[in-house]
PDB file of C-alpha atoms in Angstrom:
ATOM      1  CA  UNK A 699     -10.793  33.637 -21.689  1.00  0.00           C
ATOM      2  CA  UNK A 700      -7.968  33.381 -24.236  1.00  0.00           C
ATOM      3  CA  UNK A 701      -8.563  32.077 -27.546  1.00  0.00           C
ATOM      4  CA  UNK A 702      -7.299  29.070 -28.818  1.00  0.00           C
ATOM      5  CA  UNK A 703      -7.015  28.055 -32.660  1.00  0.00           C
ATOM      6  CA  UNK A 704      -6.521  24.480 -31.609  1.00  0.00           C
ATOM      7  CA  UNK A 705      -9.595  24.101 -29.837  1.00  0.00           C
ATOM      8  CA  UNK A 706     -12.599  22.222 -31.612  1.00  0.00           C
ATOM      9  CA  UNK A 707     -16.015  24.343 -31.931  1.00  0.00           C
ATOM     10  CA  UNK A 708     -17.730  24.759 -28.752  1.00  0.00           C
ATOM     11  CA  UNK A 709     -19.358  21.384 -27.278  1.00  0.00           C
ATOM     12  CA  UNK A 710     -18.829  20.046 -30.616  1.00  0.00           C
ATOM     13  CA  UNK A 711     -18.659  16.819 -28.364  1.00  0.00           C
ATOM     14  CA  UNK A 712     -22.748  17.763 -26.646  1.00  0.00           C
ATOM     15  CA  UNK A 713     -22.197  17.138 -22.413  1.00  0.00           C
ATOM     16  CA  UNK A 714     -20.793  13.962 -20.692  1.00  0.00           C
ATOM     17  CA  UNK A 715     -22.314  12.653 -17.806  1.00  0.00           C
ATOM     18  CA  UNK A 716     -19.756   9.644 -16.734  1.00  0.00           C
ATOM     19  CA  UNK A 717     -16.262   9.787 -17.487  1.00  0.00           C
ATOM     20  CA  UNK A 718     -13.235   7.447 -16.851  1.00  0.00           C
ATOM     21  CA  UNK A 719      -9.965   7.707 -16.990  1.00  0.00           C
ATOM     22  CA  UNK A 720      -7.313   4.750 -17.939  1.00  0.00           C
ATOM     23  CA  UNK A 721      -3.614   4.452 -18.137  1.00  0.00           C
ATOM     24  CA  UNK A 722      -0.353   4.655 -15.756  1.00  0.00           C
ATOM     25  CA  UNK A 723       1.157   7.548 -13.552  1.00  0.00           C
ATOM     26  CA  UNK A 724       0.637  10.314 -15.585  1.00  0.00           C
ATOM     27  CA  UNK A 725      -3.045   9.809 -15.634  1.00  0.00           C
ATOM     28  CA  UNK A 726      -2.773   8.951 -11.545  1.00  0.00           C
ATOM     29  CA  UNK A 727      -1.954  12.202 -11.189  1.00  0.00           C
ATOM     30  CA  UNK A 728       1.471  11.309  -9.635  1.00  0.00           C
ATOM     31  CA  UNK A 729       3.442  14.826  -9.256  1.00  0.00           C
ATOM     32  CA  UNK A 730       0.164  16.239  -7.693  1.00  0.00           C
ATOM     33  CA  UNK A 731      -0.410  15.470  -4.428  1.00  0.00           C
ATOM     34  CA  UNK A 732      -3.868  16.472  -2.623  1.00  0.00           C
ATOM     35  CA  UNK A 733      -4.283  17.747   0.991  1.00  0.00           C
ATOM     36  CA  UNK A 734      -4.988  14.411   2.086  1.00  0.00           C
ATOM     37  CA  UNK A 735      -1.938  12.898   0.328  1.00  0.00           C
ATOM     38  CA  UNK A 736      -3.481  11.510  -2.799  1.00  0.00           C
ATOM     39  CA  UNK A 737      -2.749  12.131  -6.197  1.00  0.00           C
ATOM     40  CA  UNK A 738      -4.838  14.329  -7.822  1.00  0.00           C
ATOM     41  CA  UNK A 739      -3.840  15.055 -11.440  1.00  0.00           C
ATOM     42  CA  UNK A 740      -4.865  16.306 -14.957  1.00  0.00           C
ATOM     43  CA  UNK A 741      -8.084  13.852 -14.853  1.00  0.00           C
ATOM     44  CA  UNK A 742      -9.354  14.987 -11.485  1.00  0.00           C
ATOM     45  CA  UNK A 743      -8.998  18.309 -12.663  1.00  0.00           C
ATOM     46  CA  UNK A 744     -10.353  17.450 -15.809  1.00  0.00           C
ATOM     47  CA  UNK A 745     -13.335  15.687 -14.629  1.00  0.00           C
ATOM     48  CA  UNK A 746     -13.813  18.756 -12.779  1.00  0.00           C
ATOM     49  CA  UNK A 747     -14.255  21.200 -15.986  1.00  0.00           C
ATOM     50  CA  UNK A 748     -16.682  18.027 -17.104  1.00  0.00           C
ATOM     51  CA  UNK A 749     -18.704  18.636 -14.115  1.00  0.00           C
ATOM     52  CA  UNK A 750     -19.217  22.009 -14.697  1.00  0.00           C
ATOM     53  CA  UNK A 751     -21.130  21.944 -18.017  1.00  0.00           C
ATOM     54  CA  UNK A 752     -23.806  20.454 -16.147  1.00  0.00           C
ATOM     55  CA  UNK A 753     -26.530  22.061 -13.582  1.00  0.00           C
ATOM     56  CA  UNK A 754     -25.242  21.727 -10.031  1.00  0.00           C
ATOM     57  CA  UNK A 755     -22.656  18.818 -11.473  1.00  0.00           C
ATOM     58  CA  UNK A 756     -26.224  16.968 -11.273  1.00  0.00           C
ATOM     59  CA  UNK A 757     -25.736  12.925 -12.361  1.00  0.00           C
ATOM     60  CA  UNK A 758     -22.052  13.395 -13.241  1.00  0.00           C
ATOM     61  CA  UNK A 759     -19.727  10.366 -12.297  1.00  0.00           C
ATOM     62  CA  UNK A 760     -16.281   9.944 -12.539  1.00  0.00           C
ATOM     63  CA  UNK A 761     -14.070   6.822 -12.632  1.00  0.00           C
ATOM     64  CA  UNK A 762      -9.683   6.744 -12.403  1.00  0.00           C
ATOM     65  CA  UNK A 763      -8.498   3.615 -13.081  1.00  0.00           C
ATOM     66  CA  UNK A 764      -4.887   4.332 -13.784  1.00  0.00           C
ATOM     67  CA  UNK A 765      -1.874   2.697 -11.630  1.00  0.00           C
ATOM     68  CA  UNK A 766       1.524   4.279 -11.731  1.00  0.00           C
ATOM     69  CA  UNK A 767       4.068   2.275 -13.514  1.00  0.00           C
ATOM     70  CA  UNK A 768       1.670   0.169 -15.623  1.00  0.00           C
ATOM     71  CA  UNK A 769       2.941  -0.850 -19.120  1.00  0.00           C
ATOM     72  CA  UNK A 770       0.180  -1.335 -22.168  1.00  0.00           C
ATOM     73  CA  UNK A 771      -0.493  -4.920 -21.884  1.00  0.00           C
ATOM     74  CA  UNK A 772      -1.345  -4.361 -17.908  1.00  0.00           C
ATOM     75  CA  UNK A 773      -3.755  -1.441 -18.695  1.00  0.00           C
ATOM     76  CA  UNK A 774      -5.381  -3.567 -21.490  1.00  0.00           C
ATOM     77  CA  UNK A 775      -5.784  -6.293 -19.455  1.00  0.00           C
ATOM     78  CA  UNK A 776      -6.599  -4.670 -15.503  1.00  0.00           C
ATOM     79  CA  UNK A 777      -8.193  -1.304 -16.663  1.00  0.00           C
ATOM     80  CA  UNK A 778     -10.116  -1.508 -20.102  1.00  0.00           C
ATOM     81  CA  UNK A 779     -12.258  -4.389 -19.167  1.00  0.00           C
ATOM     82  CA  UNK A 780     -13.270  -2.344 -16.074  1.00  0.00           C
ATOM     83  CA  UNK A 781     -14.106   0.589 -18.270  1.00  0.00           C
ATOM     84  CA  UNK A 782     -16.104  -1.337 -21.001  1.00  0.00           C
ATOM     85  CA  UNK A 783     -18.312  -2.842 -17.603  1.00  0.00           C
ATOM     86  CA  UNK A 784     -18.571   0.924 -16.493  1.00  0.00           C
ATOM     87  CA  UNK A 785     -19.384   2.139 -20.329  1.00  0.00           C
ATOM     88  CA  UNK A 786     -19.112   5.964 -19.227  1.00  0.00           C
ATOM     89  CA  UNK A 787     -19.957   8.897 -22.160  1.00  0.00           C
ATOM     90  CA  UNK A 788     -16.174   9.614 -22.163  1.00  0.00           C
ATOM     91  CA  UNK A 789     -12.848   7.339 -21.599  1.00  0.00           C
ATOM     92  CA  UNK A 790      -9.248   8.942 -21.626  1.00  0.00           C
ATOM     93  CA  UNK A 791      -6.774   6.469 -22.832  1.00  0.00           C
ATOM     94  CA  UNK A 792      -3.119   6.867 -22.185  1.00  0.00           C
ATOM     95  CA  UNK A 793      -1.025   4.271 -22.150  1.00  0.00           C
ATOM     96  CA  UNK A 794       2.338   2.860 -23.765  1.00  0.00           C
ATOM     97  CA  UNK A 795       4.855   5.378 -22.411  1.00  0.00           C
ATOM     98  CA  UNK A 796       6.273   3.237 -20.072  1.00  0.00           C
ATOM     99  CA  UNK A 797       6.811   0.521 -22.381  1.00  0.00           C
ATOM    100  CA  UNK A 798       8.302   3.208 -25.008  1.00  0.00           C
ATOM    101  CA  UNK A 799      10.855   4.009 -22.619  1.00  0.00           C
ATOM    102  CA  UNK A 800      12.009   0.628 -21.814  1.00  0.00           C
ATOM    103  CA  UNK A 801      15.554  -0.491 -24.171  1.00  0.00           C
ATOM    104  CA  UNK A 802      14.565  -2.147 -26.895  1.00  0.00           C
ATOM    105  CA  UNK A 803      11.097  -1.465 -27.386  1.00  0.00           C
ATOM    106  CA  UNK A 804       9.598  -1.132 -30.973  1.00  0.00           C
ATOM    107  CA  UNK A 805       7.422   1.396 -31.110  1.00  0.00           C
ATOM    108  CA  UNK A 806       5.643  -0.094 -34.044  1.00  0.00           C
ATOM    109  CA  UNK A 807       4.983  -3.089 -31.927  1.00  0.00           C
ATOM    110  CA  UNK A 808       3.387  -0.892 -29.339  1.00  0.00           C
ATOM    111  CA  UNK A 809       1.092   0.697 -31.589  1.00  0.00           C
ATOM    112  CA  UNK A 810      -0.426  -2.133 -32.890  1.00  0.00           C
ATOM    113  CA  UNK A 811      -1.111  -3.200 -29.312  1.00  0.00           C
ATOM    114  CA  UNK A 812      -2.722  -0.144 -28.986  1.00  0.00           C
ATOM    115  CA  UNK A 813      -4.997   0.165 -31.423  1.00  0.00           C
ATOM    116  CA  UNK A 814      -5.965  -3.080 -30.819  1.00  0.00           C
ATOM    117  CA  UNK A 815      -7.173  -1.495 -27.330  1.00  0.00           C
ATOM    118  CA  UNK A 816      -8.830   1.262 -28.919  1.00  0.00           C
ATOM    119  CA  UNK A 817     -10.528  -0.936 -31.565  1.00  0.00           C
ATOM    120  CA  UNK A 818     -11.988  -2.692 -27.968  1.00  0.00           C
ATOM    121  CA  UNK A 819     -13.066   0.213 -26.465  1.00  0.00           C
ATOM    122  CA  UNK A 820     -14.566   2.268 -28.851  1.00  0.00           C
ATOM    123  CA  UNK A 821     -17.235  -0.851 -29.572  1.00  0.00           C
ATOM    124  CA  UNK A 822     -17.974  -0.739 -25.786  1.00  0.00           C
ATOM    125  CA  UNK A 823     -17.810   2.939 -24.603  1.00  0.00           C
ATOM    126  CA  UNK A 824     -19.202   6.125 -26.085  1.00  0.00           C
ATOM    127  CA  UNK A 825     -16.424   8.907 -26.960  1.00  0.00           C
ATOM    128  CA  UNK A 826     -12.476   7.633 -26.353  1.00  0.00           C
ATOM    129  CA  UNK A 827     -10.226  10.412 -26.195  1.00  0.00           C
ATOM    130  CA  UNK A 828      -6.203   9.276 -27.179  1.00  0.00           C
ATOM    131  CA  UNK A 829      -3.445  10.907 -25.686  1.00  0.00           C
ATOM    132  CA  UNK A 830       0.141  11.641 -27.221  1.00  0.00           C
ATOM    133  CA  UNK A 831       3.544  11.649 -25.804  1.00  0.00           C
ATOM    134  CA  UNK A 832       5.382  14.550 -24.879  1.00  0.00           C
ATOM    135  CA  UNK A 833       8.006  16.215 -26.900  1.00  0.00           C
ATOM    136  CA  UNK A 834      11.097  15.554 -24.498  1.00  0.00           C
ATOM    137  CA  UNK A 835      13.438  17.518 -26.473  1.00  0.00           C
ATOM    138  CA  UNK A 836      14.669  19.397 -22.887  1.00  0.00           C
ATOM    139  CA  UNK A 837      14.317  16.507 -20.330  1.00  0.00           C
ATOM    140  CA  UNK A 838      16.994  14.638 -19.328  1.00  0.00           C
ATOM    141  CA  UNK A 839      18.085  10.925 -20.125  1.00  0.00           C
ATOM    142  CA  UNK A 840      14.357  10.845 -22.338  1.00  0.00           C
ATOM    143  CA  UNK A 841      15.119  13.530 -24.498  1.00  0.00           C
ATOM    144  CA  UNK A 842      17.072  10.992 -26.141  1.00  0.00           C
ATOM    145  CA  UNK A 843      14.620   8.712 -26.540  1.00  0.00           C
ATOM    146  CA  UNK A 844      12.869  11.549 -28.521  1.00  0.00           C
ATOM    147  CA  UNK A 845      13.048   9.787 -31.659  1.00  0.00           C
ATOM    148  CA  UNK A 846      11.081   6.399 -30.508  1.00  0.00           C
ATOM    149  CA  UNK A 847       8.660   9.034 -28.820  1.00  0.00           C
ATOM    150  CA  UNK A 848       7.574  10.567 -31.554  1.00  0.00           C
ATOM    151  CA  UNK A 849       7.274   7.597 -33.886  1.00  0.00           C
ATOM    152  CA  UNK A 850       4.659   6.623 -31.054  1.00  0.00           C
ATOM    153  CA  UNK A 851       2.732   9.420 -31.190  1.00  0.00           C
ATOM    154  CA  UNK A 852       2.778   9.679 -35.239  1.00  0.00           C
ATOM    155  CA  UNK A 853       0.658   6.133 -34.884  1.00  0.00           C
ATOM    156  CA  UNK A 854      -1.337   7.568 -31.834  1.00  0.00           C
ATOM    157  CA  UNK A 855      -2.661  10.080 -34.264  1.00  0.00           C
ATOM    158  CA  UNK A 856      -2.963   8.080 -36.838  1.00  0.00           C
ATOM    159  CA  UNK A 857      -5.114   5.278 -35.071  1.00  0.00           C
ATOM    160  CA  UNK A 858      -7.159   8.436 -33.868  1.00  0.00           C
ATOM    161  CA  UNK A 859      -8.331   9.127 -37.026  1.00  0.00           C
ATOM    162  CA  UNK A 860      -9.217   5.561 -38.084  1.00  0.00           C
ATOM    163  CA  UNK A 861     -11.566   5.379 -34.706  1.00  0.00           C
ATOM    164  CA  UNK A 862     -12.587   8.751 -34.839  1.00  0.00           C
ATOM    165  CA  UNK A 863     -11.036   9.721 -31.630  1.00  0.00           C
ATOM    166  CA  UNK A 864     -10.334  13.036 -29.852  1.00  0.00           C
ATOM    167  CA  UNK A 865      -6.781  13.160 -29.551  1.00  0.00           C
ATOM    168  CA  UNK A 866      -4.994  15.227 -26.196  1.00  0.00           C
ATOM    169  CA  UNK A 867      -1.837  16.237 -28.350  1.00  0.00           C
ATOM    170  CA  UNK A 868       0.928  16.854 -25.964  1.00  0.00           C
ATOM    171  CA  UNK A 869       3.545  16.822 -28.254  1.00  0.00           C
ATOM    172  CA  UNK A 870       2.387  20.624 -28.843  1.00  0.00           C
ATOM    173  CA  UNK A 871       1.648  21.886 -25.891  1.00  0.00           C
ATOM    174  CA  UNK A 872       4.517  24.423 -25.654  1.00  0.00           C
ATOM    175  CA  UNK A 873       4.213  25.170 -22.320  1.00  0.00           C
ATOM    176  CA  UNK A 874       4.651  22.123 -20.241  1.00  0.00           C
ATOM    177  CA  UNK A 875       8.454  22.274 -22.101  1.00  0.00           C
ATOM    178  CA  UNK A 876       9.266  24.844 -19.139  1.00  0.00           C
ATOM    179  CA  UNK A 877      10.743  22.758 -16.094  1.00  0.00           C
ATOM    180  CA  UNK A 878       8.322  24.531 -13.463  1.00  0.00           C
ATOM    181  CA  UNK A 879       5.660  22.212 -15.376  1.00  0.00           C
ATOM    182  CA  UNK A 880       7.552  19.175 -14.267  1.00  0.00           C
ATOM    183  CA  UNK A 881       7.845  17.828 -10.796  1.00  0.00           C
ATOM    184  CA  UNK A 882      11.375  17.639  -8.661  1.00  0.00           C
ATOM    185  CA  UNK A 883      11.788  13.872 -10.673  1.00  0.00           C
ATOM    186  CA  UNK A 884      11.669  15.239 -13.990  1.00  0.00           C
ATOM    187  CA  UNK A 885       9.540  12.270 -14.958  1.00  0.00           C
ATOM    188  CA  UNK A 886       6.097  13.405 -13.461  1.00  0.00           C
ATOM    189  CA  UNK A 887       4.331  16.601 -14.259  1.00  0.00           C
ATOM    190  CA  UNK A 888       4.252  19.272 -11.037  1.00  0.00           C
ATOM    191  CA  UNK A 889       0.395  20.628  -9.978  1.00  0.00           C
ATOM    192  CA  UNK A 890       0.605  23.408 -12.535  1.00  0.00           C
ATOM    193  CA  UNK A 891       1.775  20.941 -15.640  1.00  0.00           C
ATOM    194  CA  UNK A 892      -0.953  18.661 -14.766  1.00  0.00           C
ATOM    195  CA  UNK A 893      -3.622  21.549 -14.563  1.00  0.00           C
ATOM    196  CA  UNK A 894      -2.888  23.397 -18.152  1.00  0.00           C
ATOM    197  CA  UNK A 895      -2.923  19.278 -19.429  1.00  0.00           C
ATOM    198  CA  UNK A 896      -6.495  19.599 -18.122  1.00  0.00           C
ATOM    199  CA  UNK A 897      -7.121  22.690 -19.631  1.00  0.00           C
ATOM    200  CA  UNK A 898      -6.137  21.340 -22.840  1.00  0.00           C
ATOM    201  CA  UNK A 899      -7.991  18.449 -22.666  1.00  0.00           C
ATOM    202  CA  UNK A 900     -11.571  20.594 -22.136  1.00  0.00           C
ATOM    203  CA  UNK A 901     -10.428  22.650 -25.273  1.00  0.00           C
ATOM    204  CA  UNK A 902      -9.969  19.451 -27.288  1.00  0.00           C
ATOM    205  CA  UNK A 903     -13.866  18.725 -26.888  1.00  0.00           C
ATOM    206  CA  UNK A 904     -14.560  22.162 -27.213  1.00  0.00           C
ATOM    207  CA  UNK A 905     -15.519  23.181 -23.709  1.00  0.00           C
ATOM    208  CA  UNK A 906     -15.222  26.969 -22.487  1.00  0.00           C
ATOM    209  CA  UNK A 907     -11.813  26.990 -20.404  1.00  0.00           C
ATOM    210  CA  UNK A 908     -10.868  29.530 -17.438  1.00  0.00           C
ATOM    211  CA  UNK A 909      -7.439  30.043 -18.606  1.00  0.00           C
ATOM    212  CA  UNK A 910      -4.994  29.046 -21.573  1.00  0.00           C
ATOM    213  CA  UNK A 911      -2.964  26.497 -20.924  1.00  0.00           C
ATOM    214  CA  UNK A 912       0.206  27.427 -23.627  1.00  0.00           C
ATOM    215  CA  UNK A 913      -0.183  30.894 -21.759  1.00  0.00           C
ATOM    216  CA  UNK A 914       3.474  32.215 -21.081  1.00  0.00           C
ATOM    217  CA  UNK A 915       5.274  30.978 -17.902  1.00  0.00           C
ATOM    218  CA  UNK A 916       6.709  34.651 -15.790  1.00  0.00           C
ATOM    219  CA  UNK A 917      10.408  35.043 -16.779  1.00  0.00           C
ATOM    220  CA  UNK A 918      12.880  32.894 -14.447  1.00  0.00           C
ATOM    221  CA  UNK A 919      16.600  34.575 -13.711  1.00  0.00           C
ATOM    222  CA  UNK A 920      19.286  32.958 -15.235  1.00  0.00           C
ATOM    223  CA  UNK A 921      21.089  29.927 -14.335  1.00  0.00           C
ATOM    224  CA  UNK A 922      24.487  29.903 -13.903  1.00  0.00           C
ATOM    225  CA  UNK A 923      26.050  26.217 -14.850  1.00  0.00           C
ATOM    226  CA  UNK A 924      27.456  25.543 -11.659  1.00  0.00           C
ATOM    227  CA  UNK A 925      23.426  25.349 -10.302  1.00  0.00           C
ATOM    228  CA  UNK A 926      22.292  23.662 -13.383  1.00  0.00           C
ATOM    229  CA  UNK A 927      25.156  20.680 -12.455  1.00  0.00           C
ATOM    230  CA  UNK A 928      23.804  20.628  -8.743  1.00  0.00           C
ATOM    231  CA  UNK A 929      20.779  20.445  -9.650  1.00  0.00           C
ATOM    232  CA  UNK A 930      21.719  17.552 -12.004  1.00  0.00           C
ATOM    233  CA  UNK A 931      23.523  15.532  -9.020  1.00  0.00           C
ATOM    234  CA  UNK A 932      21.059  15.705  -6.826  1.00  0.00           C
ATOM    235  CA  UNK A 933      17.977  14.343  -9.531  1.00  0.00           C
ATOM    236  CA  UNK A 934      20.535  11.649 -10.698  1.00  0.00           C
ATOM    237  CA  UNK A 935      21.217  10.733  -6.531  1.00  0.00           C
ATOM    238  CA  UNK A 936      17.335  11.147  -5.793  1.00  0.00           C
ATOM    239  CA  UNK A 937      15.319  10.010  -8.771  1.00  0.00           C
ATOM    240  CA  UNK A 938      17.454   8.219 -11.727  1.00  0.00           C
ATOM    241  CA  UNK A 939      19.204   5.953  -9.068  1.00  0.00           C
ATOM    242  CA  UNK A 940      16.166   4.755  -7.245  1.00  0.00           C
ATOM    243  CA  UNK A 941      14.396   4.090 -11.072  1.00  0.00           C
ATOM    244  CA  UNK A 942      17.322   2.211 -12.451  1.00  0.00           C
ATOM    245  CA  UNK A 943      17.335   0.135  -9.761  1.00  0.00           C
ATOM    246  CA  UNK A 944      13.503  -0.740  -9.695  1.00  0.00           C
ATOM    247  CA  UNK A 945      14.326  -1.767 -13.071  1.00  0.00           C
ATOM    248  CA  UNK A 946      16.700  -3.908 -12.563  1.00  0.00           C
ATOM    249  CA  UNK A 947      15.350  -5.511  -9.766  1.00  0.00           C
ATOM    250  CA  UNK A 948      12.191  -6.142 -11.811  1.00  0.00           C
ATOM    251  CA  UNK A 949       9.601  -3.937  -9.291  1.00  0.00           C
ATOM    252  CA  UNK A 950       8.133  -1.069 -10.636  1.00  0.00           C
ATOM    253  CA  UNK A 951       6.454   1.628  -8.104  1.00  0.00           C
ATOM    254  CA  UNK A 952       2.750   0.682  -8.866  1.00  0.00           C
ATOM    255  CA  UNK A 953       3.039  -2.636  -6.932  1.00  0.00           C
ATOM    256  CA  UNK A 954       1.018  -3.351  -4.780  1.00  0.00           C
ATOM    257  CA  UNK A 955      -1.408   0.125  -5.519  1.00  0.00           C
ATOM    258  CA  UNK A 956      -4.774   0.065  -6.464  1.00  0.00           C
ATOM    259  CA  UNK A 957      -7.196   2.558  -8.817  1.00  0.00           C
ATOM    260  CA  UNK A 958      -8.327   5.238  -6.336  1.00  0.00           C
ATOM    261  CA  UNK A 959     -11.226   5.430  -8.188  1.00  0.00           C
ATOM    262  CA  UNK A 960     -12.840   2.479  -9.208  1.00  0.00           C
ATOM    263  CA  UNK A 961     -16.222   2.795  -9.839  1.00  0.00           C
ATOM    264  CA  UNK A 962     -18.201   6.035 -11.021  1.00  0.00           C
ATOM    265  CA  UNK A 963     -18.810   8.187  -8.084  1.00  0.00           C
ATOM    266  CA  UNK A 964     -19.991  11.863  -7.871  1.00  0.00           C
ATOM    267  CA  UNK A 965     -17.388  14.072  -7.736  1.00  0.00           C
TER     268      UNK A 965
END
């Protein structure tokens, strides 16, 4: 098992028995689909590494509240209620990416709704682990939104340390800045992005990991710019078209879907 500087001390955090995860797609697991056609995801995965530090994952229940395309004020008000009434050992809370994305936004504004969340939920729950955006330096259209992003996560961190939260920095995981950890939309993270987030997430309470996740992607050949601009065409034809639209017809793509985990169940 690779070392990892970052990581706290071993189960500095003791065991968890329930865990639940809130927020929006990322936290869904969209980009990961499962065998049956579900999402699967860094929390299933994550839950999953939880599970193991117990005997025979014996009592463990997990709980995934998230909805794709929710912004902060719809997690506070759908999912956080839901997880005070479940009061697991361990909450994940990600949320206000989808608002930070949206023109106009004050990221400022956002945080204050968010740690008015936290400031809930830690009073309710036991541990609440915080989760920071992603550096976006290398994605398209949000990479220049990089500024407002990491404003954001600045205040994540800092409302972390007022609440004595965990905190799942993203902003340094190196490796999901390599495009084979992002899915065809470029907005999702692909099965392997979403698996070294839940690596990450065990080292951040100090769990023993199978692999590290900043471990080096295999070389890729070159790119010659003709591929890199059909590549772009098709992404902007497939994904950016579709997603303006939504937005300007109001809908987002978590109407109408419901938490496909709602209560704590064995895993």
């Amino acid at each position: 098992m690779a070392d990892d500087s970052r990581a706290t001390d071993e189960n500095a955090f003791g065991s968890f028995g329930s865990y639940a995860a809130i927020g929006d797609s990322f936290t869904e697991g969209v980009g990961d689909p499962g065998p049956d056609g579900t999402y699967v995801g860094w929390a299933d995965r994550f839950a999953v590494l939880l599970a193991d530090q117990l005997p025979d994952h014996e009592g463990f229940r997990y709980a995934n509240l998230a909805v794709r395309g929710r912004l902060l004020d719809q997690i506070v008000a759908e999912q956080v209620p839901r997880a005070k009434e479940l009061a697991p050992d361990l909450v994940t809370f990600c949320a206000g990416g989808n608002d930070i994305i949206r023109p106009g936004t004050d990221p400022d504004d956002v945080a204050e709704r968010f740690e008015r969340a936290v400031r809930d939920l830690t009073s309710g729950v036991g541990t609440v682990m915080v989760t920071t955006g992603f550096d976006t330096r290398d994605v398209p259209v949000l990479k220049h939104l990089r500024g407002k992003i990491a404003t954001y996560t600045a205040h994540v961190r800092a409302i972390a340390d007022r609440y004595d939260c965990p905190v799942l920095d993203l902003w340094s995981l190196r490796s999901v800045q390599d495009r084979r950890a992002w899915d065809d939309d470029r907005l999702h993270l692909s099965p392997e992005g979403h698996t070294r987030v839940a690596l990450r997430a065990a080292q951040v309470l100090g769990l023993p990991v199978p692999a590290d996740p900043d471990q080096a992607w295999p070389p890729l050949p070159a790119r010659g710019p003709l591929e890199v601009r059909r590549d772009d065409i098709h992404w902007a034809r497939e994904y950016l078209v579709p997603w303006i639209g939504r937005r300007l017809r109001g809908e987002s793509s978590g109407d109408h879907v419901e938490a496909k985990r709602p209560d704590l169940m064995p895993l």
